[in-house]
Amino acid sequence: MYNNPLPPNTPDSEQQLYQRALALAGYTMKELAEAAKLPIPENLKRDKGWVGMLLEYYLGACAGSKAEQDFPHLGVELKTIPINALGNPLETTFVCVAPLTGNSGITWESSHLRHKLHRVLWVPVEGERSIPLAQRRIGSALLWSPDVDEEQQLKHDWEELMDLIVLGKVESITARHGEVLQIRPKAANSRALTEAIGEFGQPIMTLPRGFYLKKAFTRALLAKHFNL
DNA sequence: GCGTGATCATCA
DNA sequence: TGATGATCACGC
């Protein structure tokens, strides 16, 4: 039927990680879940991170780790990205939590976001809801680092958004700010609270936010790799 | 609550 | 119908 998927141990080089990811292309969620003896949910409504966790398992990432990247020894971050039949992203991509306090002295160069995006292993996965989760297939992986233009775009948006946060305007930020990067809620629910800077410089409690890559950015990134 | 993994689902 | 704001699960 299909070859044995790879054993779960951590890769010791970027190339090995990449080859391992490429070897998963074409497999369905059902095949991978069964081979790993993992239960597969009917859909992702209550298991939104399921595909990501499955890929972490197969690629040997440090699951549940709080490290900066999924493969700290390789300096690589793993991102699964849901795509449609045309290869276009179906969702924005969460990058990291937006820091709302303690930002004095933080620059783009030293930012968590830049570090996370320095090297990313993108694994496209069929994500259309019309396809039962079990039948969705893994696509061809892509090892990526931002080029000069992409880095400039990211830096521009990051600086603009961080300015608003530092200046106490976090609650005026909407997902429409930013060209390639956006800030949106990232919380258990809308009642979750975390500390931030208020409009008069005072501490306030507000909804936790996260940085997300807009679809146009990831779409272009995928297209550049697969269409050239 | 925070940070990991993200997608859901409502409404403009 | 697509994007914004909301939400789900888990370990600690």
PDB file of C-alpha atoms (C1' of nucleotides) in Angstrom:
ATOM      1  CA  MET A   1       0.000   0.000   0.000  1.00  0.00           C
ATOM      2  CA  TYR A   2       2.498   2.600   1.095  1.00  0.00           C
ATOM      3  CA  ASN A   3       6.004   2.586   2.512  1.00  0.00           C
ATOM      4  CA  ASN A   4       6.616   2.880   6.191  1.00  0.00           C
ATOM      5  CA  PRO A   5       6.642   6.493   7.224  1.00  0.00           C
ATOM      6  CA  LEU A   6       9.774   7.677   8.930  1.00  0.00           C
ATOM      7  CA  PRO A   7      10.749   6.806  12.475  1.00  0.00           C
ATOM      8  CA  PRO A   8      10.284   9.537  15.029  1.00  0.00           C
ATOM      9  CA  ASN A   9      13.746  10.731  15.905  1.00  0.00           C
ATOM     10  CA  THR A  10      15.193  14.159  15.587  1.00  0.00           C
ATOM     11  CA  PRO A  11      17.053  15.093  12.384  1.00  0.00           C
ATOM     12  CA  ASP A  12      20.672  16.114  12.775  1.00  0.00           C
ATOM     13  CA  SER A  13      20.918  18.375   9.759  1.00  0.00           C
ATOM     14  CA  GLU A  14      18.717  20.773   7.897  1.00  0.00           C
ATOM     15  CA  GLN A  15      18.975  18.654   4.761  1.00  0.00           C
ATOM     16  CA  GLN A  16      17.910  15.554   6.615  1.00  0.00           C
ATOM     17  CA  LEU A  17      14.942  17.423   8.015  1.00  0.00           C
ATOM     18  CA  TYR A  18      14.048  18.702   4.561  1.00  0.00           C
ATOM     19  CA  GLN A  19      14.360  15.277   2.932  1.00  0.00           C
ATOM     20  CA  ARG A  20      12.248  13.800   5.673  1.00  0.00           C
ATOM     21  CA  ALA A  21       9.574  16.402   5.061  1.00  0.00           C
ATOM     22  CA  LEU A  22       9.643  15.807   1.306  1.00  0.00           C
ATOM     23  CA  ALA A  23       9.211  12.091   1.896  1.00  0.00           C
ATOM     24  CA  LEU A  24       5.858  12.781   3.514  1.00  0.00           C
ATOM     25  CA  ALA A  25       4.430  14.390   0.387  1.00  0.00           C
ATOM     26  CA  GLY A  26       1.430  12.536  -0.952  1.00  0.00           C
ATOM     27  CA  TYR A  27       0.509  10.731   2.234  1.00  0.00           C
ATOM     28  CA  THR A  28      -2.938  11.274   3.665  1.00  0.00           C
ATOM     29  CA  MET A  29      -3.706  12.193   7.251  1.00  0.00           C
ATOM     30  CA  LYS A  30      -5.280   8.788   7.674  1.00  0.00           C
ATOM     31  CA  GLU A  31      -2.171   6.955   6.505  1.00  0.00           C
ATOM     32  CA  LEU A  32       0.123   8.959   8.745  1.00  0.00           C
ATOM     33  CA  ALA A  33      -2.157   8.790  11.776  1.00  0.00           C
ATOM     34  CA  GLU A  34      -2.618   5.037  11.471  1.00  0.00           C
ATOM     35  CA  ALA A  35       1.078   4.350  10.993  1.00  0.00           C
ATOM     36  CA  ALA A  36       1.797   6.443  14.080  1.00  0.00           C
ATOM     37  CA  LYS A  37      -1.088   4.811  15.946  1.00  0.00           C
ATOM     38  CA  LEU A  38      -2.562   8.205  16.651  1.00  0.00           C
ATOM     39  CA  PRO A  39      -6.312   8.767  16.823  1.00  0.00           C
ATOM     40  CA  ILE A  40      -7.610  10.972  14.031  1.00  0.00           C
ATOM     41  CA  PRO A  41     -10.457  13.392  14.738  1.00  0.00           C
ATOM     42  CA  GLU A  42     -13.455  13.763  12.428  1.00  0.00           C
ATOM     43  CA  ASN A  43     -12.547  17.386  11.789  1.00  0.00           C
ATOM     44  CA  LEU A  44     -10.390  20.139  13.254  1.00  0.00           C
ATOM     45  CA  LYS A  45     -13.096  22.060  15.095  1.00  0.00           C
ATOM     46  CA  ARG A  46     -11.796  20.894  18.453  1.00  0.00           C
ATOM     47  CA  ASP A  47      -8.336  19.870  17.279  1.00  0.00           C
ATOM     48  CA  LYS A  48      -7.064  22.911  15.445  1.00  0.00           C
ATOM     49  CA  GLY A  49      -3.448  22.055  16.022  1.00  0.00           C
ATOM     50  CA  TRP A  50      -3.751  18.387  15.155  1.00  0.00           C
ATOM     51  CA  VAL A  51      -2.065  18.491  11.746  1.00  0.00           C
ATOM     52  CA  GLY A  52       0.770  20.573  13.138  1.00  0.00           C
ATOM     53  CA  MET A  53       1.314  18.139  15.992  1.00  0.00           C
ATOM     54  CA  LEU A  54       1.255  15.172  13.615  1.00  0.00           C
ATOM     55  CA  LEU A  55       3.933  16.768  11.455  1.00  0.00           C
ATOM     56  CA  GLU A  56       5.989  17.632  14.517  1.00  0.00           C
ATOM     57  CA  TYR A  57       5.885  13.989  15.459  1.00  0.00           C
ATOM     58  CA  TYR A  58       6.944  12.732  12.032  1.00  0.00           C
ATOM     59  CA  LEU A  59       9.694  15.280  11.628  1.00  0.00           C
ATOM     60  CA  GLY A  60      11.110  14.789  15.090  1.00  0.00           C
ATOM     61  CA  ALA A  61      10.399  18.234  16.506  1.00  0.00           C
ATOM     62  CA  CYS A  62      10.624  18.784  20.229  1.00  0.00           C
ATOM     63  CA  ALA A  63       6.870  18.529  20.863  1.00  0.00           C
ATOM     64  CA  GLY A  64       5.386  20.864  23.404  1.00  0.00           C
ATOM     65  CA  SER A  65       8.658  22.621  23.782  1.00  0.00           C
ATOM     66  CA  LYS A  66       8.739  26.263  24.687  1.00  0.00           C
ATOM     67  CA  ALA A  67      11.903  26.783  22.704  1.00  0.00           C
ATOM     68  CA  GLU A  68      12.196  29.602  20.232  1.00  0.00           C
ATOM     69  CA  GLN A  69      12.099  27.242  17.290  1.00  0.00           C
ATOM     70  CA  ASP A  70      10.898  23.722  16.668  1.00  0.00           C
ATOM     71  CA  PHE A  71      14.405  22.571  15.823  1.00  0.00           C
ATOM     72  CA  PRO A  72      16.651  24.740  18.008  1.00  0.00           C
ATOM     73  CA  HIS A  73      19.796  22.810  17.081  1.00  0.00           C
ATOM     74  CA  LEU A  74      19.098  23.510  13.420  1.00  0.00           C
ATOM     75  CA  GLY A  75      17.656  26.981  13.850  1.00  0.00           C
ATOM     76  CA  VAL A  76      14.554  25.914  11.924  1.00  0.00           C
ATOM     77  CA  GLU A  77      10.896  26.631  12.594  1.00  0.00           C
ATOM     78  CA  LEU A  78       8.207  24.248  11.317  1.00  0.00           C
ATOM     79  CA  LYS A  79       4.960  25.616   9.901  1.00  0.00           C
ATOM     80  CA  THR A  80       2.165  23.604   8.358  1.00  0.00           C
ATOM     81  CA  ILE A  81       0.078  25.697   5.997  1.00  0.00           C
ATOM     82  CA  PRO A  82      -3.409  24.759   4.817  1.00  0.00           C
ATOM     83  CA  ILE A  83      -3.828  25.223   1.068  1.00  0.00           C
ATOM     84  CA  ASN A  84      -6.592  24.848  -1.505  1.00  0.00           C
ATOM     85  CA  ALA A  85      -6.462  22.930  -4.790  1.00  0.00           C
ATOM     86  CA  LEU A  86      -4.574  25.806  -6.410  1.00  0.00           C
ATOM     87  CA  GLY A  87      -1.917  25.799  -3.740  1.00  0.00           C
ATOM     88  CA  ASN A  88      -3.116  29.045  -2.182  1.00  0.00           C
ATOM     89  CA  PRO A  89      -3.152  29.451   1.599  1.00  0.00           C
ATOM     90  CA  LEU A  90      -6.543  29.104   3.260  1.00  0.00           C
ATOM     91  CA  GLU A  91      -5.535  30.717   6.514  1.00  0.00           C
ATOM     92  CA  THR A  92      -3.178  33.329   7.882  1.00  0.00           C
ATOM     93  CA  THR A  93      -0.114  31.943   9.632  1.00  0.00           C
ATOM     94  CA  PHE A  94       0.392  32.466  13.334  1.00  0.00           C
ATOM     95  CA  VAL A  95       3.999  33.373  14.089  1.00  0.00           C
ATOM     96  CA  CYS A  96       4.295  34.296  17.743  1.00  0.00           C
ATOM     97  CA  VAL A  97       2.701  36.186  20.587  1.00  0.00           C
ATOM     98  CA  ALA A  98       2.927  39.958  20.321  1.00  0.00           C
ATOM     99  CA  PRO A  99       4.887  41.326  23.297  1.00  0.00           C
ATOM    100  CA  LEU A 100       2.751  44.039  24.922  1.00  0.00           C
ATOM    101  CA  THR A 101       5.148  45.000  27.716  1.00  0.00           C
ATOM    102  CA  GLY A 102       8.888  44.975  28.311  1.00  0.00           C
ATOM    103  CA  ASN A 103       9.633  46.289  24.851  1.00  0.00           C
ATOM    104  CA  SER A 104      12.204  48.935  25.704  1.00  0.00           C
ATOM    105  CA  GLY A 105      15.372  48.220  23.802  1.00  0.00           C
ATOM    106  CA  ILE A 106      13.737  45.653  21.541  1.00  0.00           C
ATOM    107  CA  THR A 107      14.512  46.215  17.870  1.00  0.00           C
ATOM    108  CA  TRP A 108      13.607  44.362  14.709  1.00  0.00           C
ATOM    109  CA  GLU A 109      17.033  42.764  14.780  1.00  0.00           C
ATOM    110  CA  SER A 110      16.500  41.357  18.258  1.00  0.00           C
ATOM    111  CA  SER A 111      12.814  40.560  17.870  1.00  0.00           C
ATOM    112  CA  HIS A 112      11.270  37.205  18.546  1.00  0.00           C
ATOM    113  CA  LEU A 113       9.357  37.423  15.294  1.00  0.00           C
ATOM    114  CA  ARG A 114      12.455  37.905  13.156  1.00  0.00           C
ATOM    115  CA  HIS A 115      14.172  35.039  14.905  1.00  0.00           C
ATOM    116  CA  LYS A 116      11.224  32.709  14.330  1.00  0.00           C
ATOM    117  CA  LEU A 117      11.034  33.541  10.639  1.00  0.00           C
ATOM    118  CA  HIS A 118      14.765  33.378   9.988  1.00  0.00           C
ATOM    119  CA  ARG A 119      14.460  29.829   8.664  1.00  0.00           C
ATOM    120  CA  VAL A 120      11.118  28.093   8.155  1.00  0.00           C
ATOM    121  CA  LEU A 121      10.204  24.644   6.898  1.00  0.00           C
ATOM    122  CA  TRP A 122       6.804  25.133   5.293  1.00  0.00           C
ATOM    123  CA  VAL A 123       4.714  22.013   4.860  1.00  0.00           C
ATOM    124  CA  PRO A 124       1.612  22.626   2.743  1.00  0.00           C
ATOM    125  CA  VAL A 125      -1.352  20.423   3.618  1.00  0.00           C
ATOM    126  CA  GLU A 126      -4.685  20.169   1.845  1.00  0.00           C
ATOM    127  CA  GLY A 127      -7.036  22.182   4.016  1.00  0.00           C
ATOM    128  CA  GLU A 128     -10.336  22.544   2.253  1.00  0.00           C
ATOM    129  CA  ARG A 129     -13.210  21.634   4.544  1.00  0.00           C
ATOM    130  CA  SER A 130     -14.884  19.814   1.671  1.00  0.00           C
ATOM    131  CA  ILE A 131     -12.127  17.210   1.959  1.00  0.00           C
ATOM    132  CA  PRO A 132     -12.545  14.928   4.968  1.00  0.00           C
ATOM    133  CA  LEU A 133      -9.553  15.347   7.274  1.00  0.00           C
ATOM    134  CA  ALA A 134      -8.584  11.696   6.883  1.00  0.00           C
ATOM    135  CA  GLN A 135      -8.259  12.118   3.111  1.00  0.00           C
ATOM    136  CA  ARG A 136      -6.278  15.344   3.100  1.00  0.00           C
ATOM    137  CA  ARG A 137      -2.773  14.972   1.699  1.00  0.00           C
ATOM    138  CA  ILE A 138       0.601  16.395   2.587  1.00  0.00           C
ATOM    139  CA  GLY A 139       2.171  18.594  -0.060  1.00  0.00           C
ATOM    140  CA  SER A 140       5.758  19.251  -1.058  1.00  0.00           C
ATOM    141  CA  ALA A 141       7.745  20.968   1.673  1.00  0.00           C
ATOM    142  CA  LEU A 142       9.663  24.203   1.227  1.00  0.00           C
ATOM    143  CA  LEU A 143      12.687  25.413   3.156  1.00  0.00           C
ATOM    144  CA  TRP A 144      12.539  29.197   3.266  1.00  0.00           C
ATOM    145  CA  SER A 145      14.285  32.270   4.590  1.00  0.00           C
ATOM    146  CA  PRO A 146      13.028  35.799   3.951  1.00  0.00           C
ATOM    147  CA  ASP A 147      14.774  37.504   1.033  1.00  0.00           C
ATOM    148  CA  VAL A 148      15.757  41.167   1.228  1.00  0.00           C
ATOM    149  CA  ASP A 149      12.341  42.394   0.125  1.00  0.00           C
ATOM    150  CA  GLU A 150      10.404  40.091   2.397  1.00  0.00           C
ATOM    151  CA  GLU A 151      12.575  41.033   5.346  1.00  0.00           C
ATOM    152  CA  GLN A 152      12.009  44.708   4.636  1.00  0.00           C
ATOM    153  CA  GLN A 153       8.259  44.233   4.457  1.00  0.00           C
ATOM    154  CA  LEU A 154       8.212  42.323   7.695  1.00  0.00           C
ATOM    155  CA  LYS A 155      10.440  44.842   9.416  1.00  0.00           C
ATOM    156  CA  HIS A 156       8.291  47.742   8.249  1.00  0.00           C
ATOM    157  CA  ASP A 157       5.071  46.229   9.576  1.00  0.00           C
ATOM    158  CA  TRP A 158       6.685  45.004  12.765  1.00  0.00           C
ATOM    159  CA  GLU A 159       8.039  48.453  13.570  1.00  0.00           C
ATOM    160  CA  GLU A 160       4.721  50.125  12.846  1.00  0.00           C
ATOM    161  CA  LEU A 161       2.784  47.673  14.995  1.00  0.00           C
ATOM    162  CA  MET A 162       5.311  47.711  17.809  1.00  0.00           C
ATOM    163  CA  ASP A 163       5.207  51.512  17.835  1.00  0.00           C
ATOM    164  CA  LEU A 164       1.469  51.374  18.437  1.00  0.00           C
ATOM    165  CA  ILE A 165       1.956  48.874  21.261  1.00  0.00           C
ATOM    166  CA  VAL A 166       4.702  50.897  22.921  1.00  0.00           C
ATOM    167  CA  LEU A 167       2.723  54.124  22.556  1.00  0.00           C
ATOM    168  CA  GLY A 168      -0.230  52.627  24.408  1.00  0.00           C
ATOM    169  CA  LYS A 169      -2.449  52.179  21.379  1.00  0.00           C
ATOM    170  CA  VAL A 170      -2.685  48.398  21.369  1.00  0.00           C
ATOM    171  CA  GLU A 171      -6.462  48.483  21.689  1.00  0.00           C
ATOM    172  CA  SER A 172      -6.723  50.557  18.525  1.00  0.00           C
ATOM    173  CA  ILE A 173      -4.851  47.951  16.498  1.00  0.00           C
ATOM    174  CA  THR A 174      -6.991  45.901  14.124  1.00  0.00           C
ATOM    175  CA  ALA A 175      -6.149  43.108  11.704  1.00  0.00           C
ATOM    176  CA  ARG A 176      -6.174  45.732   8.939  1.00  0.00           C
ATOM    177  CA  HIS A 177      -2.960  47.288  10.145  1.00  0.00           C
ATOM    178  CA  GLY A 178       0.143  46.052   8.352  1.00  0.00           C
ATOM    179  CA  GLU A 179       0.735  45.007   4.771  1.00  0.00           C
ATOM    180  CA  VAL A 180       2.112  41.508   5.252  1.00  0.00           C
ATOM    181  CA  LEU A 181       1.946  41.147   9.014  1.00  0.00           C
ATOM    182  CA  GLN A 182      -1.083  41.640  11.219  1.00  0.00           C
ATOM    183  CA  ILE A 183      -1.954  41.523  14.902  1.00  0.00           C
ATOM    184  CA  ARG A 184      -5.061  39.643  16.005  1.00  0.00           C
ATOM    185  CA  PRO A 185      -6.339  38.097  19.226  1.00  0.00           C
ATOM    186  CA  LYS A 186      -4.505  34.981  20.338  1.00  0.00           C
ATOM    187  CA  ALA A 187      -6.269  33.694  23.406  1.00  0.00           C
ATOM    188  CA  ALA A 188      -8.504  31.028  24.876  1.00  0.00           C
ATOM    189  CA  ASN A 189     -11.439  33.418  24.480  1.00  0.00           C
ATOM    190  CA  SER A 190     -12.351  37.093  24.442  1.00  0.00           C
ATOM    191  CA  ARG A 191     -12.310  37.276  28.258  1.00  0.00           C
ATOM    192  CA  ALA A 192      -8.632  36.415  28.530  1.00  0.00           C
ATOM    193  CA  LEU A 193      -6.503  39.259  29.824  1.00  0.00           C
ATOM    194  CA  THR A 194      -2.844  40.171  29.848  1.00  0.00           C
ATOM    195  CA  GLU A 195      -0.927  43.281  30.798  1.00  0.00           C
ATOM    196  CA  ALA A 196      -0.231  46.041  28.310  1.00  0.00           C
ATOM    197  CA  ILE A 197       0.467  49.785  28.114  1.00  0.00           C
ATOM    198  CA  GLY A 198      -2.543  52.113  28.175  1.00  0.00           C
ATOM    199  CA  GLU A 199      -3.064  55.388  26.354  1.00  0.00           C
ATOM    200  CA  PHE A 200      -1.615  57.384  29.227  1.00  0.00           C
ATOM    201  CA  GLY A 201       1.303  55.068  29.719  1.00  0.00           C
ATOM    202  CA  GLN A 202      -0.383  53.269  32.586  1.00  0.00           C
ATOM    203  CA  PRO A 203      -0.684  49.470  32.894  1.00  0.00           C
ATOM    204  CA  ILE A 204      -3.907  48.071  31.487  1.00  0.00           C
ATOM    205  CA  MET A 205      -5.313  44.586  31.060  1.00  0.00           C
ATOM    206  CA  THR A 206      -6.178  43.649  27.508  1.00  0.00           C
ATOM    207  CA  LEU A 207      -6.738  40.701  25.184  1.00  0.00           C
ATOM    208  CA  PRO A 208      -3.538  38.798  24.353  1.00  0.00           C
ATOM    209  CA  ARG A 209      -2.501  39.301  20.719  1.00  0.00           C
ATOM    210  CA  GLY A 210      -0.419  37.407  18.222  1.00  0.00           C
ATOM    211  CA  PHE A 211       1.470  38.202  15.030  1.00  0.00           C
ATOM    212  CA  TYR A 212       0.098  36.546  11.899  1.00  0.00           C
ATOM    213  CA  LEU A 213       1.400  36.484   8.325  1.00  0.00           C
ATOM    214  CA  LYS A 214      -1.274  37.588   5.877  1.00  0.00           C
ATOM    215  CA  LYS A 215      -2.253  35.174   3.146  1.00  0.00           C
ATOM    216  CA  ALA A 216      -0.882  37.299   0.313  1.00  0.00           C
ATOM    217  CA  PHE A 217       2.559  37.066   1.868  1.00  0.00           C
ATOM    218  CA  THR A 218       2.595  33.298   2.258  1.00  0.00           C
ATOM    219  CA  ARG A 219       0.901  32.874  -1.114  1.00  0.00           C
ATOM    220  CA  ALA A 220       3.701  34.816  -2.793  1.00  0.00           C
ATOM    221  CA  LEU A 221       6.317  32.927  -0.863  1.00  0.00           C
ATOM    222  CA  LEU A 222       4.931  29.573  -1.964  1.00  0.00           C
ATOM    223  CA  ALA A 223       4.419  30.746  -5.537  1.00  0.00           C
ATOM    224  CA  LYS A 224       7.962  32.009  -5.813  1.00  0.00           C
ATOM    225  CA  HIS A 225       9.257  28.606  -4.899  1.00  0.00           C
ATOM    226  CA  PHE A 226       6.897  26.405  -6.857  1.00  0.00           C
ATOM    227  CA  ASN A 227       6.162  28.476  -9.971  1.00  0.00           C
ATOM    228  CA  LEU A 228       9.619  29.675 -10.971  1.00  0.00           C
TER     229      LEU A 228
ATOM    230  C1'  DG B   1      -2.257  32.932  32.137  1.00  0.00           C
ATOM    231  C1'  DC B   2       1.315  31.855  28.690  1.00  0.00           C
ATOM    232  C1'  DG B   3       3.068  29.815  24.762  1.00  0.00           C
ATOM    233  C1'  DT B   4       2.711  25.827  21.839  1.00  0.00           C
ATOM    234  C1'  DG B   5      -0.193  24.062  17.691  1.00  0.00           C
ATOM    235  C1'  DA B   6      -3.623  26.570  14.681  1.00  0.00           C
ATOM    236  C1'  DT B   7      -8.764  26.875  12.469  1.00  0.00           C
ATOM    237  C1'  DC B   8     -13.428  28.343  13.275  1.00  0.00           C
ATOM    238  C1'  DA B   9     -17.407  31.115  12.309  1.00  0.00           C
ATOM    239  C1'  DT B  10     -19.612  35.385  12.100  1.00  0.00           C
ATOM    240  C1'  DC B  11     -20.542  39.491   9.591  1.00  0.00           C
ATOM    241  C1'  DA B  12     -19.455  43.251   6.550  1.00  0.00           C
TER     242       DA B  12
ATOM    243  C1'  DT C   1     -17.516  34.849   0.349  1.00  0.00           C
ATOM    244  C1'  DG C   2     -13.411  36.148   2.580  1.00  0.00           C
ATOM    245  C1'  DA C   3     -11.183  38.336   6.391  1.00  0.00           C
ATOM    246  C1'  DT C   4     -11.508  39.728  11.181  1.00  0.00           C
ATOM    247  C1'  DG C   5     -12.140  38.695  15.643  1.00  0.00           C
ATOM    248  C1'  DA C   6     -13.016  34.615  18.437  1.00  0.00           C
ATOM    249  C1'  DT C   7     -11.997  30.255  19.785  1.00  0.00           C
ATOM    250  C1'  DC C   8     -10.204  25.116  20.880  1.00  0.00           C
ATOM    251  C1'  DA C   9      -6.780  21.882  23.247  1.00  0.00           C
ATOM    252  C1'  DC C  10      -2.802  20.952  25.923  1.00  0.00           C
ATOM    253  C1'  DG C  11       1.277  21.191  29.412  1.00  0.00           C
ATOM    254  C1'  DC C  12       2.842  23.687  32.942  1.00  0.00           C
TER     255       DC C  12
END
